[in-house]
mmCIF file of C-alpha atoms in Angstrom:
data_model
loop_
_atom_site.group_PDB
_atom_site.id
_atom_site.type_symbol
_atom_site.label_atom_id
_atom_site.label_comp_id
_atom_site.label_asym_id
_atom_site.label_seq_id
_atom_site.Cartn_x
_atom_site.Cartn_y
_atom_site.Cartn_z
ATOM 1 C CA MET S 1 155.565 102.494 174.427
ATOM 2 C CA LYS S 2 152.141 100.880 174.051
ATOM 3 C CA THR S 3 151.357 101.640 177.697
ATOM 4 C CA PHE S 4 152.160 105.334 177.321
ATOM 5 C CA LEU S 5 150.196 105.667 174.099
ATOM 6 C CA ALA S 6 147.215 103.907 175.701
ATOM 7 C CA ARG S 7 147.374 106.344 178.618
ATOM 8 C CA LEU S 8 147.461 109.265 176.181
ATOM 9 C CA GLU S 9 144.424 107.901 174.348
ATOM 10 C CA SER S 10 142.630 107.649 177.692
ATOM 11 C CA TYR S 11 143.606 111.257 178.479
ATOM 12 C CA ASP S 12 142.265 112.448 175.097
ATOM 13 C CA LEU S 13 138.986 110.682 175.758
ATOM 14 C CA ILE S 14 138.635 112.257 179.217
ATOM 15 C CA ARG S 15 139.456 115.693 177.822
ATOM 16 C CA THR S 16 136.992 115.371 174.929
ATOM 17 C CA THR S 17 134.227 114.115 177.207
ATOM 18 C CA ALA S 18 134.834 116.992 179.620
ATOM 19 C CA ARG S 19 133.960 119.479 176.886
ATOM 20 C CA LEU S 20 130.535 117.943 176.152
ATOM 21 C CA PRO S 21 129.194 119.568 178.218
ATOM 22 C CA SER S 22 132.022 121.415 179.978
ATOM 23 C CA THR S 23 132.511 120.099 183.498
ATOM 24 C CA THR S 24 135.095 121.207 186.027
ATOM 25 C CA SER S 25 135.524 117.689 187.381
ATOM 26 C CA GLY S 26 136.182 116.332 183.885
ATOM 27 C CA PHE S 27 138.917 118.851 183.212
ATOM 28 C CA GLN S 28 140.445 118.148 186.608
ATOM 29 C CA ARG S 29 140.582 114.429 185.817
ATOM 30 C CA ALA S 30 142.174 115.177 182.441
ATOM 31 C CA GLU S 31 144.764 117.460 184.034
ATOM 32 C CA LYS S 32 145.590 114.832 186.649
ATOM 33 C CA ALA S 33 145.996 112.151 183.964
ATOM 34 C CA LEU S 34 148.313 114.316 181.844
ATOM 35 C CA LYS S 35 150.353 115.312 184.886
ATOM 36 C CA ALA S 36 150.936 111.648 185.749
ATOM 37 C CA ILE S 37 152.020 110.901 182.176
ATOM 38 C CA LEU S 38 154.458 113.819 182.106
ATOM 39 C CA ASN S 39 155.928 112.906 185.489
ATOM 40 C CA ASP S 40 156.598 109.379 184.222
ATOM 41 C CA LEU S 41 158.455 110.508 181.094
ATOM 42 C CA GLU S 42 161.828 110.248 182.831
ATOM 43 C CA ASP S 43 161.243 106.493 183.103
ATOM 44 C CA VAL S 44 160.998 106.150 179.321
ATOM 45 C CA PRO S 45 164.096 104.333 177.986
ATOM 46 C CA GLU S 46 165.998 106.319 175.351
ATOM 47 C CA GLU S 47 166.429 103.245 173.171
ATOM 48 C CA PRO S 48 165.008 102.684 170.685
ATOM 49 C CA LEU S 49 165.450 106.387 170.008
ATOM 50 C CA TYR S 50 162.477 106.703 167.641
ATOM 51 C CA ASP S 51 160.044 105.257 170.196
ATOM 52 C CA ALA S 52 161.317 107.599 172.914
ATOM 53 C CA ALA S 53 160.871 110.584 170.581
ATOM 54 C CA ILE S 54 157.290 109.535 169.770
ATOM 55 C CA ILE S 55 156.385 109.186 173.459
ATOM 56 C CA TYR S 56 157.901 112.526 174.500
ATOM 57 C CA TYR S 57 156.291 114.335 171.598
ATOM 58 C CA SER S 58 152.873 112.738 172.130
ATOM 59 C CA ALA S 59 152.914 113.570 175.847
ATOM 60 C CA LEU S 60 153.884 117.219 175.331
ATOM 61 C CA ALA S 61 151.680 117.958 172.293
ATOM 62 C CA PRO S 62 148.480 118.521 174.362
ATOM 63 C CA ILE S 63 150.156 121.453 176.124
ATOM 64 C CA THR S 64 150.354 123.409 172.881
ATOM 65 C CA ARG S 65 146.970 122.136 171.758
ATOM 66 C CA TYR S 66 145.121 123.276 174.894
ATOM 67 C CA GLY S 67 147.392 126.105 176.033
ATOM 68 C CA ALA S 68 148.136 124.953 179.594
ATOM 69 C CA THR S 69 150.516 122.651 181.442
ATOM 70 C CA PRO S 70 149.741 120.754 184.659
ATOM 71 C CA LEU S 71 153.414 121.073 185.676
ATOM 72 C CA SER S 72 155.532 124.108 186.485
ATOM 73 C CA PHE S 73 156.960 125.998 183.515
ATOM 74 C CA SER S 74 160.491 125.017 184.589
ATOM 75 C CA ARG S 75 159.604 121.334 184.758
ATOM 76 C CA THR S 76 157.780 121.464 181.430
ATOM 77 C CA GLU S 77 160.738 123.240 179.880
ATOM 78 C CA THR S 78 163.148 120.524 181.061
ATOM 79 C CA LEU S 79 160.973 117.848 179.448
ATOM 80 C CA THR S 80 160.654 119.877 176.250
ATOM 81 C CA GLU S 81 164.431 120.298 176.010
ATOM 82 C CA LYS S 82 164.804 116.525 176.246
ATOM 83 C CA ALA S 83 162.046 116.034 173.677
ATOM 84 C CA LEU S 84 163.809 118.406 171.272
ATOM 85 C CA VAL S 85 167.046 116.437 171.528
ATOM 86 C CA LEU S 86 165.192 113.208 170.764
ATOM 87 C CA ALA S 87 163.195 114.809 167.950
ATOM 88 C CA ASN S 88 166.233 116.353 166.247
ATOM 89 C CA GLU S 89 168.110 113.077 166.403
ATOM 90 C CA SER S 90 165.151 110.999 165.222
ATOM 91 C CA TRP S 91 163.401 113.213 162.655
ATOM 92 C CA GLY S 92 165.616 116.227 162.004
ATOM 93 C CA ALA S 93 165.046 119.948 162.461
ATOM 94 C CA ASN S 94 162.603 120.344 159.572
ATOM 95 C CA ASP S 95 160.115 117.707 160.683
ATOM 96 C CA LEU S 96 156.842 119.340 161.760
ATOM 97 C CA ARG S 97 156.938 117.463 165.062
ATOM 98 C CA THR S 98 160.299 119.053 165.841
ATOM 99 C CA VAL S 99 158.883 122.417 164.772
ATOM 100 C CA HIS S 100 155.917 121.854 167.096
ATOM 101 C CA LEU S 101 158.287 121.305 170.033
ATOM 102 C CA ASN S 102 160.250 124.440 169.119
ATOM 103 C CA PHE S 103 156.994 126.370 169.259
ATOM 104 C CA LEU S 104 156.286 124.982 172.718
ATOM 105 C CA MET S 105 159.767 125.978 173.876
ATOM 106 C CA GLY S 106 159.194 129.471 172.501
ATOM 107 C CA LYS S 107 155.973 129.764 174.512
ATOM 108 C CA LEU S 108 157.717 128.560 177.669
ATOM 109 C CA ARG S 109 160.569 131.052 177.254
ATOM 110 C CA TYR S 110 157.915 133.739 176.723
ATOM 111 C CA ALA S 111 156.240 132.695 179.980
ATOM 112 C CA HIS S 112 159.614 133.051 181.720
ATOM 113 C CA LYS S 113 159.889 136.563 180.222
ATOM 114 C CA ASP S 114 163.018 135.494 178.335
ATOM 115 C CA TYR S 115 161.801 137.231 175.213
ATOM 116 C CA GLU S 116 165.142 137.116 173.413
ATOM 117 C CA GLN S 117 165.284 133.315 173.462
ATOM 118 C CA ALA S 118 161.543 133.062 172.835
ATOM 119 C CA SER S 119 161.882 135.096 169.640
ATOM 120 C CA GLY S 120 164.701 132.825 168.444
ATOM 121 C CA TYR S 121 162.613 129.662 168.802
ATOM 122 C CA LEU S 122 159.541 131.276 167.258
ATOM 123 C CA GLU S 123 161.427 132.787 164.309
ATOM 124 C CA SER S 124 162.821 129.323 163.641
ATOM 125 C CA VAL S 125 159.312 127.866 163.625
ATOM 126 C CA ALA S 126 157.987 130.477 161.201
ATOM 127 C CA LYS S 127 160.903 130.087 158.799
ATOM 128 C CA ARG S 128 161.051 126.290 158.779
ATOM 129 C CA VAL S 129 157.316 125.864 158.252
ATOM 130 C CA ASN S 130 157.102 128.515 155.550
ATOM 131 C CA ASP S 131 160.059 126.945 153.726
ATOM 132 C CA ALA S 132 158.555 123.457 153.946
ATOM 133 C CA THR S 133 154.989 124.114 152.752
ATOM 134 C CA LEU S 134 153.276 125.881 149.881
ATOM 135 C CA TYR S 135 150.613 127.346 152.149
ATOM 136 C CA SER S 136 150.503 128.974 155.574
ATOM 137 C CA HIS S 137 150.616 126.103 158.014
ATOM 138 C CA PRO S 138 148.826 126.651 161.365
ATOM 139 C CA TRP S 139 152.163 126.544 163.214
ATOM 140 C CA ALA S 140 153.504 129.398 161.102
ATOM 141 C CA LEU S 141 150.442 131.468 161.932
ATOM 142 C CA LYS S 142 150.794 130.633 165.620
ATOM 143 C CA ALA S 143 154.490 131.527 165.573
ATOM 144 C CA HIS S 144 153.896 134.879 163.869
ATOM 145 C CA ALA S 145 151.143 135.708 166.382
ATOM 146 C CA MET S 146 153.413 134.879 169.324
ATOM 147 C CA LEU S 147 156.197 136.941 167.742
ATOM 148 C CA VAL S 148 153.839 139.936 167.694
ATOM 149 C CA LEU S 149 153.509 139.599 171.468
ATOM 150 C CA THR S 150 157.192 138.828 172.051
ATOM 151 C CA TYR S 151 158.528 141.788 170.092
ATOM 152 C CA SER S 152 155.924 144.039 171.704
ATOM 153 C CA LYS S 153 157.254 142.995 175.120
ATOM 154 C CA MET S 154 160.794 143.720 173.911
ATOM 155 C CA GLY S 155 159.759 147.203 172.790
ATOM 156 C CA GLU S 156 160.510 146.370 169.147
ATOM 157 C CA GLN S 157 157.248 147.613 167.691
ATOM 158 C CA ASP S 158 158.508 147.652 164.095
ATOM 159 C CA LYS S 159 159.201 143.909 164.203
ATOM 160 C CA ALA S 160 155.851 143.294 165.908
ATOM 161 C CA THR S 161 154.082 145.211 163.140
ATOM 162 C CA GLN S 162 155.948 143.249 160.461
ATOM 163 C CA HIS S 163 154.615 139.987 161.862
ATOM 164 C CA CYS S 164 151.085 141.411 162.037
ATOM 165 C CA GLN S 165 151.360 142.315 158.375
ATOM 166 C CA THR S 166 152.758 138.881 157.547
ATOM 167 C CA ILE S 167 149.693 137.226 159.089
ATOM 168 C CA GLY S 168 147.425 139.329 156.898
ATOM 169 C CA ARG S 169 149.350 138.311 153.756
ATOM 170 C CA MET S 170 149.525 134.592 154.468
ATOM 171 C CA THR S 171 147.874 131.999 152.269
ATOM 172 C CA PRO S 172 145.478 129.973 154.423
ATOM 173 C CA TRP S 173 145.523 126.184 154.627
ATOM 174 C CA ASP S 174 141.745 126.396 154.061
ATOM 175 C CA GLU S 175 140.306 128.859 151.548
ATOM 176 C CA ASN S 176 137.324 129.544 153.827
ATOM 177 C CA GLN S 177 138.506 129.026 157.386
ATOM 178 C CA GLU S 178 137.041 130.456 160.542
ATOM 179 C CA PRO S 179 139.214 132.347 163.069
ATOM 180 C CA ASP S 180 141.560 130.011 164.925
ATOM 181 C CA PRO S 181 142.553 130.959 168.495
ATOM 182 C CA ILE S 182 146.328 131.164 168.800
ATOM 183 C CA TYR S 183 147.013 132.841 172.116
ATOM 184 C CA ARG S 184 144.730 133.522 175.079
ATOM 185 C CA VAL S 185 145.141 134.657 178.654
ATOM 186 C CA ASN S 186 142.590 134.514 181.442
ATOM 187 C CA PRO S 187 141.453 137.757 183.078
ATOM 188 C CA VAL S 188 143.092 138.788 186.346
ATOM 189 C CA TYR S 189 140.590 138.517 189.189
ATOM 190 C CA PRO S 190 140.066 142.072 190.540
ATOM 191 C CA ARG S 191 141.555 142.305 194.006
ATOM 192 C CA THR S 192 138.647 144.107 195.625
ATOM 193 C CA ALA S 193 136.161 141.645 194.119
ATOM 194 C CA ALA S 194 138.222 138.728 195.392
ATOM 195 C CA MET S 195 138.451 140.220 198.875
ATOM 196 C CA GLY S 196 134.675 140.637 198.888
ATOM 197 C CA ARG S 197 134.193 137.069 197.635
ATOM 198 C CA ARG S 198 132.229 138.440 194.684
ATOM 199 C CA LYS S 199 131.614 136.236 191.677
ATOM 200 C CA GLY S 200 129.951 136.777 188.326
ATOM 201 C CA TYR S 201 130.524 136.777 184.593
ATOM 202 C CA VAL S 202 130.936 139.051 181.588
ATOM 203 C CA VAL S 203 129.590 138.403 178.084
ATOM 204 C CA ILE S 204 131.471 140.248 175.333
ATOM 205 C CA GLU S 205 130.792 140.517 171.611
ATOM 206 C CA PHE S 206 133.785 141.434 169.483
ATOM 207 C CA SER S 207 135.350 141.346 166.035
ATOM 208 C CA ILE S 208 138.642 139.853 164.871
ATOM 209 C CA ASP S 209 140.496 141.915 162.281
ATOM 210 C CA GLU S 210 142.503 140.696 159.281
ATOM 211 C CA GLN S 211 145.642 140.385 161.401
ATOM 212 C CA GLY S 212 144.046 138.370 164.193
ATOM 213 C CA PHE S 213 143.575 141.143 166.776
ATOM 214 C CA VAL S 214 140.416 141.522 168.870
ATOM 215 C CA THR S 215 138.608 144.761 167.997
ATOM 216 C CA SER S 216 135.344 146.550 168.829
ATOM 217 C CA PRO S 217 134.572 144.738 172.100
ATOM 218 C CA ASP S 218 131.009 145.346 173.281
ATOM 219 C CA VAL S 219 129.723 144.327 176.714
ATOM 220 C CA LEU S 220 126.417 142.515 176.303
ATOM 221 C CA GLU S 221 125.880 141.416 179.875
ATOM 222 C CA TYR S 222 127.655 141.256 183.221
ATOM 223 C CA THR S 223 126.993 140.296 186.828
ATOM 224 C CA GLY S 224 128.872 140.637 190.094
ATOM 225 C CA SER S 225 131.107 143.660 189.654
ATOM 226 C CA LYS S 226 131.908 146.308 187.037
ATOM 227 C CA LYS S 227 135.584 145.555 187.677
ATOM 228 C CA PHE S 228 135.025 142.215 185.938
ATOM 229 C CA ILE S 229 134.435 144.186 182.727
ATOM 230 C CA ARG S 230 137.829 145.915 182.844
ATOM 231 C CA ALA S 231 139.580 142.649 183.665
ATOM 232 C CA THR S 232 137.867 140.930 180.719
ATOM 233 C CA LEU S 233 138.717 143.713 178.266
ATOM 234 C CA ASP S 234 142.353 143.703 179.393
ATOM 235 C CA ALA S 235 142.535 139.948 178.765
ATOM 236 C CA LEU S 236 140.858 140.164 175.344
ATOM 237 C CA ASP S 237 143.325 142.845 174.296
ATOM 238 C CA GLN S 238 146.059 140.199 174.527
ATOM 239 C CA TRP S 239 144.211 137.475 172.598
ATOM 240 C CA ARG S 240 145.427 136.609 169.115
ATOM 241 C CA TYR S 241 143.776 134.596 166.353
ATOM 242 C CA ALA S 242 144.659 133.279 162.953
ATOM 243 C CA PRO S 243 142.236 135.467 160.988
ATOM 244 C CA LYS S 244 139.118 134.418 159.158
ATOM 245 C CA PHE S 245 139.649 133.741 155.450
ATOM 246 C CA THR S 246 137.060 133.976 152.690
ATOM 247 C CA ASP S 247 138.067 132.875 149.200
ATOM 248 C CA GLY S 248 141.672 132.830 150.366
ATOM 249 C CA GLU S 249 141.686 136.429 151.636
ATOM 250 C CA PRO S 250 141.801 137.540 155.303
ATOM 251 C CA VAL S 251 138.601 139.313 156.354
ATOM 252 C CA VAL S 252 137.122 140.762 159.539
ATOM 253 C CA ALA S 253 135.197 138.215 161.613
ATOM 254 C CA GLN S 254 132.224 139.841 163.317
ATOM 255 C CA ASN S 255 129.768 138.884 166.041
ATOM 256 C CA MET S 256 132.215 136.719 167.975
ATOM 257 C CA LYS S 257 131.114 136.110 171.567
ATOM 258 C CA VAL S 258 132.772 134.918 174.748
ATOM 259 C CA GLN S 259 131.680 134.606 178.363
ATOM 260 C CA MET S 260 134.287 135.117 181.082
ATOM 261 C CA ASP S 261 133.346 133.519 184.394
ATOM 262 C CA PHE S 262 134.708 134.836 187.668
ATOM 263 C CA LYS S 263 134.537 132.239 190.429
ATOM 264 C CA LEU S 264 136.492 131.719 193.625
ATOM 265 C CA SER S 265 137.517 128.370 195.009
ATOM 266 C CA PRO S 266 135.483 127.271 198.063
#
C-alpha cells in the first residue's frame, strides 16, 4: 500500500509542476505515471479489504479531478466496477468516496452513450450527497450538471430543465464561490484545417449564467482559420459549471476568458 500511495504522491507532484507553467512534456509524464499505476491495480491484494479500497479509490480519483483517463473507457470502467465493490464493502454506499466512484461510473457510461445507466448512477450521486449534507456538495452539483447533459441526450428535456433549475436553487458550500468547471469537451479539429496542416488559436470571452451554462460568447482574437471559431463555440456550448455564488445566491459570472489552441502532432 505504501508503494502505491508514494507513486500517487509522485504523480500529483508531476501534475502540479506541469501546470506551473503548463508544459506538454510535464503532462505527458503525469499521464504515463498514472497509466502505470492504473495498470498495476490488478496486482493489489484484496486483503486487507480496507487497504485495497483506499488504493483503488486513490488511483481512480484523479480521473474525475482532471477529466481524462490514460486508459480506454472500457478498461477504466472495469477498474471502477472493482473499486465500487471494494468501496461498498469497506465504507458503505453513503460514504463520499463511494459516491465519488459512482460519479466516475456515471461519466464512463455517458462516454459509452449508455445514457440510461449513466442517469441511474448520477441520480444516485445527487440523492445520496444531498441527503448526507446540509449544503450543496460539489459532487451533487457535478452530478446535476451531468444529468442535464444525459437527459438532453435522451431527449428528456423536461428532466434536463429540472436539473438546471435545481443547480440554480442549491445552497453553495462557499457563500462567495467562483464558477467551478464541471464538464468540458475539447473542440473538434476542423477537417479541412487538419488536411491543410493549419494551426492557430481562438480567444473567447463569455459569461456563465445562474445555472452553469456558457452564454454570450464573444470572439476576441483568432488565428489560423475561421473554422476554429465554430469548433470552439460548439465545444463551449457543451461546457457546464457550478455557478458563481455571491452571498449564497447564484449570479451571472461575466468576463470569463479561455484560449483554445489548435495544434497538430508532428
